[in-house]
Structures are given as structure tokens and as C-alpha cells.
PDB file of C-alpha atoms in Angstrom:
ATOM      1  CA  MET A  20      47.856  71.993  91.760  1.00 57.00           C
ATOM      2  CA  ASP A  21      46.076  68.771  92.718  1.00 93.00           C
ATOM      3  CA  ASP A  22      47.798  66.619  90.073  1.00 96.00           C
ATOM      4  CA  LEU A  23      51.141  67.272  91.752  1.00 97.00           C
ATOM      5  CA  LEU A  24      51.439  67.472  95.530  1.00 98.00           C
ATOM      6  CA  TRP A  25      54.274  69.039  97.547  1.00 98.00           C
ATOM      7  CA  SER A  26      54.955  68.784 101.258  1.00 97.00           C
ATOM      8  CA  VAL A  27      57.920  69.382 103.564  1.00 97.00           C
ATOM      9  CA  GLU A  28      58.480  67.659 106.903  1.00 96.00           C
ATOM     10  CA  ASP A  29      61.620  67.066 108.968  1.00 94.00           C
ATOM     11  CA  GLY A  30      63.844  68.425 106.214  1.00 95.00           C
ATOM     12  CA  VAL A  31      62.321  66.135 103.569  1.00 98.00           C
ATOM     13  CA  GLY A  32      60.388  67.548 100.631  1.00 98.00           C
ATOM     14  CA  THR A  33      58.013  65.115  98.929  1.00 98.00           C
ATOM     15  CA  ILE A  34      56.696  65.400  95.381  1.00 98.00           C
ATOM     16  CA  THR A  35      53.709  63.131  94.750  1.00 98.00           C
ATOM     17  CA  LEU A  36      52.348  62.452  91.267  1.00 98.00           C
ATOM     18  CA  ASN A  37      48.666  62.533  92.109  1.00 98.00           C
ATOM     19  CA  ARG A  38      46.756  61.002  89.222  1.00 97.00           C
ATOM     20  CA  PRO A  39      46.198  57.410  90.372  1.00 96.00           C
ATOM     21  CA  GLU A  40      43.196  57.056  88.081  1.00 95.00           C
ATOM     22  CA  ALA A  41      45.576  57.634  85.124  1.00 95.00           C
ATOM     23  CA  ARG A  42      48.426  55.541  86.596  1.00 96.00           C
ATOM     24  CA  ASN A  43      50.095  58.843  87.511  1.00 97.00           C
ATOM     25  CA  ALA A  44      50.799  59.704  83.887  1.00 96.00           C
ATOM     26  CA  PHE A  45      52.118  63.255  83.660  1.00 96.00           C
ATOM     27  CA  THR A  46      50.876  66.212  81.650  1.00 94.00           C
ATOM     28  CA  PHE A  47      52.863  69.195  80.421  1.00 92.00           C
ATOM     29  CA  ASP A  48      51.359  71.322  83.194  1.00 93.00           C
ATOM     30  CA  MET A  49      52.661  68.789  85.741  1.00 96.00           C
ATOM     31  CA  ILE A  50      56.085  68.827  84.120  1.00 96.00           C
ATOM     32  CA  ARG A  51      56.382  72.598  84.467  1.00 96.00           C
ATOM     33  CA  ARG A  52      55.314  72.504  88.118  1.00 97.00           C
ATOM     34  CA  TRP A  53      57.568  69.497  88.787  1.00 98.00           C
ATOM     35  CA  ALA A  54      60.642  71.300  87.468  1.00 98.00           C
ATOM     36  CA  ASP A  55      59.684  74.437  89.411  1.00 98.00           C
ATOM     37  CA  LEU A  56      59.406  72.420  92.642  1.00 98.00           C
ATOM     38  CA  LEU A  57      62.864  70.941  92.154  1.00 98.00           C
ATOM     39  CA  ARG A  58      64.304  74.416  91.623  1.00 98.00           C
ATOM     40  CA  GLN A  59      62.416  75.627  94.684  1.00 97.00           C
ATOM     41  CA  ALA A  60      63.783  72.730  96.747  1.00 98.00           C
ATOM     42  CA  LYS A  61      67.318  73.563  95.681  1.00 97.00           C
ATOM     43  CA  ASN A  62      67.027  77.076  97.092  1.00 96.00           C
ATOM     44  CA  ASP A  63      65.069  76.227 100.248  1.00 96.00           C
ATOM     45  CA  ASP A  64      67.329  75.643 103.260  1.00 93.00           C
ATOM     46  CA  GLN A  65      64.483  73.827 105.029  1.00 94.00           C
ATOM     47  CA  VAL A  66      64.602  71.112 102.355  1.00 97.00           C
ATOM     48  CA  ARG A  67      67.603  68.811 102.668  1.00 97.00           C
ATOM     49  CA  VAL A  68      66.389  65.737 100.787  1.00 98.00           C
ATOM     50  CA  VAL A  69      63.637  65.283  98.181  1.00 98.00           C
ATOM     51  CA  VAL A  70      61.471  62.188  97.694  1.00 98.00           C
ATOM     52  CA  LEU A  71      59.538  61.522  94.479  1.00 98.00           C
ATOM     53  CA  THR A  72      56.628  59.074  94.534  1.00 98.00           C
ATOM     54  CA  GLY A  73      53.231  58.309  93.050  1.00 98.00           C
ATOM     55  CA  ALA A  74      49.782  58.272  94.613  1.00 97.00           C
ATOM     56  CA  GLY A  75      48.078  54.945  95.243  1.00 95.00           C
ATOM     57  CA  ASP A  76      49.604  51.490  95.102  1.00 90.00           C
ATOM     58  CA  LYS A  77      49.165  50.594  91.428  1.00 94.00           C
ATOM     59  CA  ALA A  78      51.577  52.868  89.597  1.00 98.00           C
ATOM     60  CA  PHE A  79      54.566  55.099  90.211  1.00 98.00           C
ATOM     61  CA  CYS A  80      54.254  56.656  86.771  1.00 98.00           C
ATOM     62  CA  SER A  81      53.131  55.336  83.386  1.00 96.00           C
ATOM     63  CA  GLY A  82      54.899  58.087  81.470  1.00 94.00           C
ATOM     64  CA  VAL A  83      53.405  60.940  79.519  1.00 91.00           C
ATOM     65  CA  ASP A  84      49.630  61.265  79.271  1.00 90.00           C
ATOM     66  CA  LEU A  85      49.142  61.015  75.511  1.00 77.00           C
ATOM     67  CA  SER A  86      45.678  62.541  75.779  1.00 75.00           C
ATOM     68  CA  SER A  87      47.233  65.786  77.039  1.00 67.00           C
ATOM     69  CA  ILE A  88      49.695  66.240  74.206  1.00 63.00           C
ATOM     70  CA  SER A  89      49.669  66.234  70.450  1.00 53.00           C
ATOM     71  CA  ASN A  90      52.163  63.391  70.146  1.00 51.00           C
ATOM     72  CA  ALA A  91      49.615  61.189  68.406  1.00 57.00           C
ATOM     73  CA  ASN A  92      48.980  63.864  65.780  1.00 66.00           C
ATOM     74  CA  PRO A  93      50.366  62.505  62.497  1.00 69.00           C
ATOM     75  CA  ASP A  94      50.742  66.060  61.161  1.00 79.00           C
ATOM     76  CA  LEU A  95      53.430  66.993  63.678  1.00 81.00           C
ATOM     77  CA  THR A  96      56.789  67.745  62.093  1.00 89.00           C
ATOM     78  CA  PRO A  97      59.938  66.079  63.446  1.00 89.00           C
ATOM     79  CA  LEU A  98      61.008  69.460  64.855  1.00 91.00           C
ATOM     80  CA  GLN A  99      57.705  69.822  66.714  1.00 87.00           C
ATOM     81  CA  ARG A 100      58.085  66.327  68.165  1.00 85.00           C
ATOM     82  CA  LYS A 101      61.643  67.120  69.247  1.00 91.00           C
ATOM     83  CA  SER A 102      60.480  70.372  70.869  1.00 89.00           C
ATOM     84  CA  GLN A 103      57.845  68.521  72.912  1.00 86.00           C
ATOM     85  CA  LEU A 104      60.575  66.472  74.518  1.00 88.00           C
ATOM     86  CA  HIS A 105      63.430  68.970  74.633  1.00 92.00           C
ATOM     87  CA  ASP A 106      61.476  72.052  75.657  1.00 92.00           C
ATOM     88  CA  GLU A 107      58.827  70.424  77.857  1.00 91.00           C
ATOM     89  CA  VAL A 108      59.454  66.915  79.216  1.00 92.00           C
ATOM     90  CA  HIS A 109      63.207  67.362  79.613  1.00 96.00           C
ATOM     91  CA  GLN A 110      62.703  70.321  81.969  1.00 97.00           C
ATOM     92  CA  VAL A 111      62.582  67.824  84.830  1.00 98.00           C
ATOM     93  CA  ALA A 112      65.851  66.139  83.851  1.00 98.00           C
ATOM     94  CA  HIS A 113      67.601  69.515  83.699  1.00 98.00           C
ATOM     95  CA  ALA A 114      66.178  70.528  87.088  1.00 98.00           C
ATOM     96  CA  VAL A 115      67.310  67.200  88.568  1.00 98.00           C
ATOM     97  CA  ALA A 116      70.812  67.730  87.188  1.00 97.00           C
ATOM     98  CA  ASP A 117      70.923  71.147  88.881  1.00 97.00           C
ATOM     99  CA  LEU A 118      69.666  69.834  92.233  1.00 98.00           C
ATOM    100  CA  ASP A 119      72.608  69.365  94.595  1.00 96.00           C
ATOM    101  CA  LYS A 120      70.472  67.731  97.293  1.00 98.00           C
ATOM    102  CA  PRO A 121      69.735  63.984  97.369  1.00 98.00           C
ATOM    103  CA  LEU A 122      66.689  62.906  95.350  1.00 98.00           C
ATOM    104  CA  ILE A 123      65.095  59.546  96.193  1.00 98.00           C
ATOM    105  CA  ALA A 124      62.446  57.794  94.104  1.00 98.00           C
ATOM    106  CA  ALA A 125      59.919  55.733  96.062  1.00 98.00           C
ATOM    107  CA  ILE A 126      58.621  53.404  93.338  1.00 98.00           C
ATOM    108  CA  ASN A 127      55.223  52.441  94.686  1.00 98.00           C
ATOM    109  CA  GLY A 128      53.930  50.610  91.610  1.00 98.00           C
ATOM    110  CA  VAL A 129      54.414  50.107  87.894  1.00 98.00           C
ATOM    111  CA  ALA A 130      56.907  52.447  86.208  1.00 98.00           C
ATOM    112  CA  VAL A 131      56.951  52.361  82.418  1.00 98.00           C
ATOM    113  CA  GLY A 132      58.787  54.297  79.713  1.00 97.00           C
ATOM    114  CA  ALA A 133      59.260  57.918  80.712  1.00 96.00           C
ATOM    115  CA  GLY A 134      57.837  56.962  84.103  1.00 98.00           C
ATOM    116  CA  LEU A 135      60.795  54.663  84.687  1.00 98.00           C
ATOM    117  CA  ASP A 136      63.172  57.277  83.283  1.00 98.00           C
ATOM    118  CA  MET A 137      61.915  59.725  85.913  1.00 98.00           C
ATOM    119  CA  ALA A 138      62.891  57.227  88.606  1.00 98.00           C
ATOM    120  CA  LEU A 139      66.258  56.481  87.000  1.00 98.00           C
ATOM    121  CA  MET A 140      67.269  60.140  87.010  1.00 98.00           C
ATOM    122  CA  CYS A 141      66.924  60.237  90.802  1.00 98.00           C
ATOM    123  CA  ASP A 142      70.029  59.615  92.909  1.00 98.00           C
ATOM    124  CA  MET A 143      68.632  56.576  94.718  1.00 98.00           C
ATOM    125  CA  ARG A 144      65.568  54.351  94.482  1.00 98.00           C
ATOM    126  CA  ILE A 145      63.499  52.346  96.962  1.00 98.00           C
ATOM    127  CA  MET A 146      60.939  50.019  95.379  1.00 98.00           C
ATOM    128  CA  SER A 147      57.789  48.251  96.495  1.00 98.00           C
ATOM    129  CA  THR A 148      58.131  44.477  96.441  1.00 98.00           C
ATOM    130  CA  GLU A 149      54.956  44.408  94.318  1.00 98.00           C
ATOM    131  CA  ALA A 150      56.168  46.944  91.740  1.00 98.00           C
ATOM    132  CA  ARG A 151      57.411  46.196  88.235  1.00 98.00           C
ATOM    133  CA  VAL A 152      59.311  48.384  85.784  1.00 98.00           C
ATOM    134  CA  SER A 153      59.913  48.465  82.042  1.00 98.00           C
ATOM    135  CA  GLU A 154      61.490  50.831  79.545  1.00 97.00           C
ATOM    136  CA  GLY A 155      58.858  49.700  77.071  1.00 95.00           C
ATOM    137  CA  TYR A 156      59.581  52.189  74.283  1.00 96.00           C
ATOM    138  CA  VAL A 157      60.687  49.568  71.770  1.00 96.00           C
ATOM    139  CA  ARG A 158      57.307  47.836  72.064  1.00 95.00           C
ATOM    140  CA  VAL A 159      55.610  50.893  70.568  1.00 92.00           C
ATOM    141  CA  GLY A 160      58.312  51.570  67.994  1.00 94.00           C
ATOM    142  CA  LEU A 161      59.991  54.453  69.810  1.00 93.00           C
ATOM    143  CA  THR A 162      63.368  55.283  71.342  1.00 94.00           C
ATOM    144  CA  PRO A 163      63.771  56.102  75.060  1.00 95.00           C
ATOM    145  CA  GLY A 164      62.535  59.678  75.231  1.00 93.00           C
ATOM    146  CA  ASP A 165      63.446  60.876  78.694  1.00 95.00           C
ATOM    147  CA  GLY A 166      67.017  59.783  79.319  1.00 96.00           C
ATOM    148  CA  GLY A 167      66.672  56.017  79.676  1.00 96.00           C
ATOM    149  CA  ALA A 168      69.559  55.371  77.288  1.00 97.00           C
ATOM    150  CA  TYR A 169      71.703  57.696  79.423  1.00 97.00           C
ATOM    151  CA  TYR A 170      70.755  56.715  82.977  1.00 98.00           C
ATOM    152  CA  LEU A 171      70.191  52.970  82.658  1.00 98.00           C
ATOM    153  CA  PRO A 172      73.688  51.944  81.447  1.00 98.00           C
ATOM    154  CA  ARG A 173      75.224  53.969  84.264  1.00 97.00           C
ATOM    155  CA  LEU A 174      73.226  51.968  86.792  1.00 97.00           C
ATOM    156  CA  VAL A 175      73.259  48.415  85.444  1.00 98.00           C
ATOM    157  CA  GLY A 176      75.986  48.382  82.773  1.00 97.00           C
ATOM    158  CA  THR A 177      75.710  48.620  79.009  1.00 98.00           C
ATOM    159  CA  ALA A 178      74.873  44.991  78.229  1.00 98.00           C
ATOM    160  CA  LYS A 179      72.065  44.720  80.782  1.00 98.00           C
ATOM    161  CA  ALA A 180      70.733  48.137  79.834  1.00 98.00           C
ATOM    162  CA  LEU A 181      70.587  47.128  76.172  1.00 98.00           C
ATOM    163  CA  GLU A 182      68.760  43.942  77.110  1.00 98.00           C
ATOM    164  CA  LEU A 183      66.102  45.923  78.968  1.00 98.00           C
ATOM    165  CA  LEU A 184      65.898  48.651  76.334  1.00 98.00           C
ATOM    166  CA  LEU A 185      65.746  46.314  73.332  1.00 98.00           C
ATOM    167  CA  THR A 186      63.256  43.819  74.755  1.00 98.00           C
ATOM    168  CA  GLY A 187      61.031  46.191  76.697  1.00 97.00           C
ATOM    169  CA  ASP A 188      60.632  43.384  79.237  1.00 97.00           C
ATOM    170  CA  PHE A 189      59.213  44.044  82.687  1.00 98.00           C
ATOM    171  CA  ILE A 190      61.387  43.176  85.658  1.00 98.00           C
ATOM    172  CA  ASP A 191      60.152  42.670  89.188  1.00 98.00           C
ATOM    173  CA  ALA A 192      61.484  44.188  92.404  1.00 98.00           C
ATOM    174  CA  PRO A 193      63.928  41.388  93.372  1.00 98.00           C
ATOM    175  CA  GLU A 194      65.495  41.509  89.914  1.00 98.00           C
ATOM    176  CA  ALA A 195      65.694  45.296  90.003  1.00 98.00           C
ATOM    177  CA  LEU A 196      67.559  45.045  93.305  1.00 98.00           C
ATOM    178  CA  ARG A 197      69.840  42.275  92.034  1.00 98.00           C
ATOM    179  CA  ILE A 198      71.029  44.242  89.001  1.00 98.00           C
ATOM    180  CA  GLY A 199      71.523  47.474  90.949  1.00 98.00           C
ATOM    181  CA  LEU A 200      68.627  49.396  89.443  1.00 98.00           C
ATOM    182  CA  VAL A 201      67.251  50.101  92.934  1.00 98.00           C
ATOM    183  CA  ASN A 202      68.914  50.450  96.332  1.00 98.00           C
ATOM    184  CA  ARG A 203      66.303  48.921  98.613  1.00 98.00           C
ATOM    185  CA  LEU A 204      62.973  47.094  98.646  1.00 98.00           C
ATOM    186  CA  ALA A 205      60.010  47.566 100.972  1.00 98.00           C
ATOM    187  CA  GLU A 206      56.652  45.930 101.441  1.00 98.00           C
ATOM    188  CA  PRO A 207      53.906  47.996  99.765  1.00 97.00           C
ATOM    189  CA  ALA A 208      52.314  49.111 103.033  1.00 97.00           C
ATOM    190  CA  GLU A 209      55.708  50.189 104.383  1.00 98.00           C
ATOM    191  CA  LEU A 210      57.191  51.839 101.296  1.00 98.00           C
ATOM    192  CA  GLN A 211      56.359  55.469 102.037  1.00 97.00           C
ATOM    193  CA  ALA A 212      57.421  55.154 105.676  1.00 98.00           C
ATOM    194  CA  LYS A 213      60.658  53.424 104.696  1.00 98.00           C
ATOM    195  CA  ALA A 214      61.392  56.060 102.053  1.00 98.00           C
ATOM    196  CA  ALA A 215      60.748  58.842 104.565  1.00 98.00           C
ATOM    197  CA  GLU A 216      62.956  57.110 107.130  1.00 98.00           C
ATOM    198  CA  PHE A 217      65.734  56.745 104.558  1.00 98.00           C
ATOM    199  CA  ALA A 218      65.417  60.407 103.580  1.00 98.00           C
ATOM    200  CA  ARG A 219      65.356  61.650 107.180  1.00 97.00           C
ATOM    201  CA  ALA A 220      68.505  59.666 107.984  1.00 97.00           C
ATOM    202  CA  ILE A 221      70.313  61.553 105.217  1.00 97.00           C
ATOM    203  CA  ALA A 222      68.699  64.875 106.140  1.00 95.00           C
ATOM    204  CA  ALA A 223      70.022  64.475 109.689  1.00 93.00           C
ATOM    205  CA  HIS A 224      73.618  64.905 108.492  1.00 93.00           C
ATOM    206  CA  PRO A 225      75.300  68.303 107.921  1.00 92.00           C
ATOM    207  CA  PRO A 226      73.567  69.775 104.845  1.00 92.00           C
ATOM    208  CA  VAL A 227      76.649  71.337 103.254  1.00 92.00           C
ATOM    209  CA  SER A 228      78.550  68.084 103.614  1.00 94.00           C
ATOM    210  CA  VAL A 229      75.693  66.117 102.048  1.00 95.00           C
ATOM    211  CA  ARG A 230      75.448  68.484  99.097  1.00 95.00           C
ATOM    212  CA  MET A 231      79.202  68.503  98.525  1.00 96.00           C
ATOM    213  CA  ILE A 232      79.382  64.706  98.650  1.00 97.00           C
ATOM    214  CA  LYS A 233      76.658  64.437  96.017  1.00 97.00           C
ATOM    215  CA  ARG A 234      78.358  67.041  93.862  1.00 95.00           C
ATOM    216  CA  ALA A 235      81.768  65.385  94.176  1.00 96.00           C
ATOM    217  CA  THR A 236      80.356  61.948  93.335  1.00 96.00           C
ATOM    218  CA  TYR A 237      78.875  63.101  90.042  1.00 96.00           C
ATOM    219  CA  GLN A 238      81.884  65.252  89.204  1.00 95.00           C
ATOM    220  CA  SER A 239      84.204  62.302  89.822  1.00 96.00           C
ATOM    221  CA  ALA A 240      82.146  60.070  87.527  1.00 94.00           C
ATOM    222  CA  ASN A 241      82.699  62.479  84.659  1.00 92.00           C
ATOM    223  CA  THR A 242      86.347  63.415  84.987  1.00 96.00           C
ATOM    224  CA  ASP A 243      89.833  62.004  85.462  1.00 97.00           C
ATOM    225  CA  LEU A 244      91.468  61.150  88.789  1.00 97.00           C
ATOM    226  CA  ARG A 245      93.708  64.204  89.065  1.00 97.00           C
ATOM    227  CA  THR A 246      90.829  66.588  88.372  1.00 97.00           C
ATOM    228  CA  ALA A 247      88.574  64.722  90.800  1.00 96.00           C
ATOM    229  CA  LEU A 248      91.181  64.914  93.562  1.00 97.00           C
ATOM    230  CA  ASP A 249      91.754  68.595  92.877  1.00 97.00           C
ATOM    231  CA  LEU A 250      88.015  69.266  93.114  1.00 95.00           C
ATOM    232  CA  ILE A 251      87.572  67.258  96.309  1.00 96.00           C
ATOM    233  CA  SER A 252      90.426  69.082  98.008  1.00 97.00           C
ATOM    234  CA  SER A 253      88.525  72.325  97.385  1.00 95.00           C
ATOM    235  CA  HIS A 254      85.236  70.863  98.579  1.00 95.00           C
ATOM    236  CA  PHE A 255      86.924  69.443 101.683  1.00 95.00           C
ATOM    237  CA  ALA A 256      88.479  72.799 102.551  1.00 96.00           C
ATOM    238  CA  VAL A 257      85.136  74.600 102.252  1.00 94.00           C
ATOM    239  CA  VAL A 258      83.180  72.018 104.246  1.00 94.00           C
ATOM    240  CA  ALA A 259      85.800  71.813 106.996  1.00 94.00           C
ATOM    241  CA  ALA A 260      85.414  75.548 107.609  1.00 94.00           C
ATOM    242  CA  THR A 261      81.627  75.400 108.205  1.00 93.00           C
ATOM    243  CA  GLU A 262      79.922  75.695 111.573  1.00 92.00           C
ATOM    244  CA  ASP A 263      78.250  72.344 110.964  1.00 91.00           C
ATOM    245  CA  ALA A 264      81.604  70.595 110.664  1.00 92.00           C
ATOM    246  CA  ALA A 265      82.731  72.125 113.943  1.00 92.00           C
ATOM    247  CA  GLU A 266      79.455  71.083 115.588  1.00 91.00           C
ATOM    248  CA  ALA A 267      79.751  67.516 114.262  1.00 90.00           C
ATOM    249  CA  LEU A 268      83.243  67.192 115.716  1.00 90.00           C
ATOM    250  CA  ALA A 269      82.189  68.705 119.038  1.00 93.00           C
ATOM    251  CA  ALA A 270      79.179  66.392 119.270  1.00 91.00           C
ATOM    252  CA  MET A 271      81.373  63.377 118.604  1.00 91.00           C
ATOM    253  CA  LYS A 272      83.829  64.379 121.327  1.00 93.00           C
ATOM    254  CA  GLU A 273      81.015  65.110 123.797  1.00 93.00           C
ATOM    255  CA  LYS A 274      79.106  61.949 122.839  1.00 92.00           C
ATOM    256  CA  ARG A 275      75.850  63.759 122.071  1.00 91.00           C
ATOM    257  CA  GLU A 276      73.572  64.362 119.114  1.00 87.00           C
ATOM    258  CA  PRO A 277      74.742  67.236 116.883  1.00 89.00           C
ATOM    259  CA  ARG A 278      72.666  70.404 116.601  1.00 85.00           C
ATOM    260  CA  TYR A 279      73.101  71.722 113.089  1.00 84.00           C
ATOM    261  CA  ALA A 280      72.054  75.159 111.913  1.00 73.00           C
ATOM    262  CA  GLY A 281      68.413  75.366 110.925  1.00 49.00           C
ATOM    263  CA  ARG A 282      67.330  72.331 112.965  1.00 45.00           C
TER     264      ARG A 282
END
């Protein structure tokens, strides 16, 4: 499917929104394939980290392609409008939530509305110094449709999230970094290489350990201390019994690079 590209190299799977002429706006067909790729990545041992990016240097994603859906149809019932989001667009958010491997957004250009939400639902973000982002929904009389009201406060705090959601203002890359919306910045020409380097550095670590750390981090954010400590003791016990853990310890003692299973 040319509108959505998939490649795997050095343990890193890359999803590229490939509609630069439409600012990488997504269609329902892309959404279905996107969610399928995330589920595929979860079950593929050759994929240890996933990167999401857009084609070109103008836009990461401008949200949903209105020409491909019936959203502008005034005859749609509220239930039909809800179903478009819940049953179609939200497939990606559910697939992301089920993915226990790191997911990195490489924001190569403008990200607006649902396009920004797609970046926010990733675990980490690296952003071009020339990119800008905006929730934007309020400017067209809508509410955040793809999780912005959920993800944004968890990244930047409630007050700052409300400011961005209620003004629809664009923010540039330095501001996005300052408020914690993104992890790193890169020059436009270096963004994809920097994102791949970042992903490979994570992919080089023991895969079970990486997945358990991600799982424990999100579990801990949604539970109390005693439950979190109980969960991590279980995760620790499982990870410590893996061949990769034994290899990591042996490599450290022997002062050499580890050789993990599947590499």
C-alpha cells in the first residue's frame, strides 16, 4: 500500500505516512493498515522498536483526510460520527496501547489535530527544528478527536495542555522541547538518521527487558505504589531468568559487546 510504507532494518520497524502531496493526511484505508502493522510489529521478534514518521519535509501528519470520509456530510447522525472515530480512527490508539515495544515519533514537519494526537500517543518523540505542532480542533469548532485531551495533559500538565487545546496555537520545536512535549530535536536533514540512531540504541538492549520496562512504566503510572512494586517484582523475576539477562551479565564481566538471541 503506497500511502503507508513499512520497512524493517537493524531491529527497527518504520511506518511512513506517504502522502506528502496531502500533508500526509490519513484515510480510513491507511488507518486499518496502520493498526495492522502495529499488531504485526508486536508479534515479530525481528522488530524491537518502531518509528513513525511522515514522507517529505513539510508535514508529519495533518490529520484525517476529509475528502476520504463523510465527516462533512451534514446528514450524518451523532452515532455515525461517533462510529467513524471509535470504530475506525481509534484503531491506531488501541493498537498502540497493546504494543509493548517502544514507539518513537519522528516529527518531520507540521502536525495538526489528529496528526499531532498520533505523535502524542507514541512513547517518545524527536522533532525537526523546523516543525510546528497544534491541536487546532477548537479553531474549527470541534473537540480533540483522537486522544489529545488524554495524552497531552500527561506530557505537559493540565494547565499547559488546556492552554494548547483551548487556543489551538501552534508551537515551534524549541517550545515543544521546553514543555516536555518532545524528547529531542534534530535538524531537518538529520531527523530520520537521528531517529533511527535513537531507535537502534534502544533495540540494542535485551528485548524482553525493554518490553518489561515499558510495560512497568505505564502500569506504574496507573496504579498505587504497593501494586506497582508487586508487579515489578514479578517482572524482575521473569527477566532475570532469561538467557539475555545472563548474556548481558557475562558480557559485562568479560568486557565485550553482548550477543542477544536473534541478533
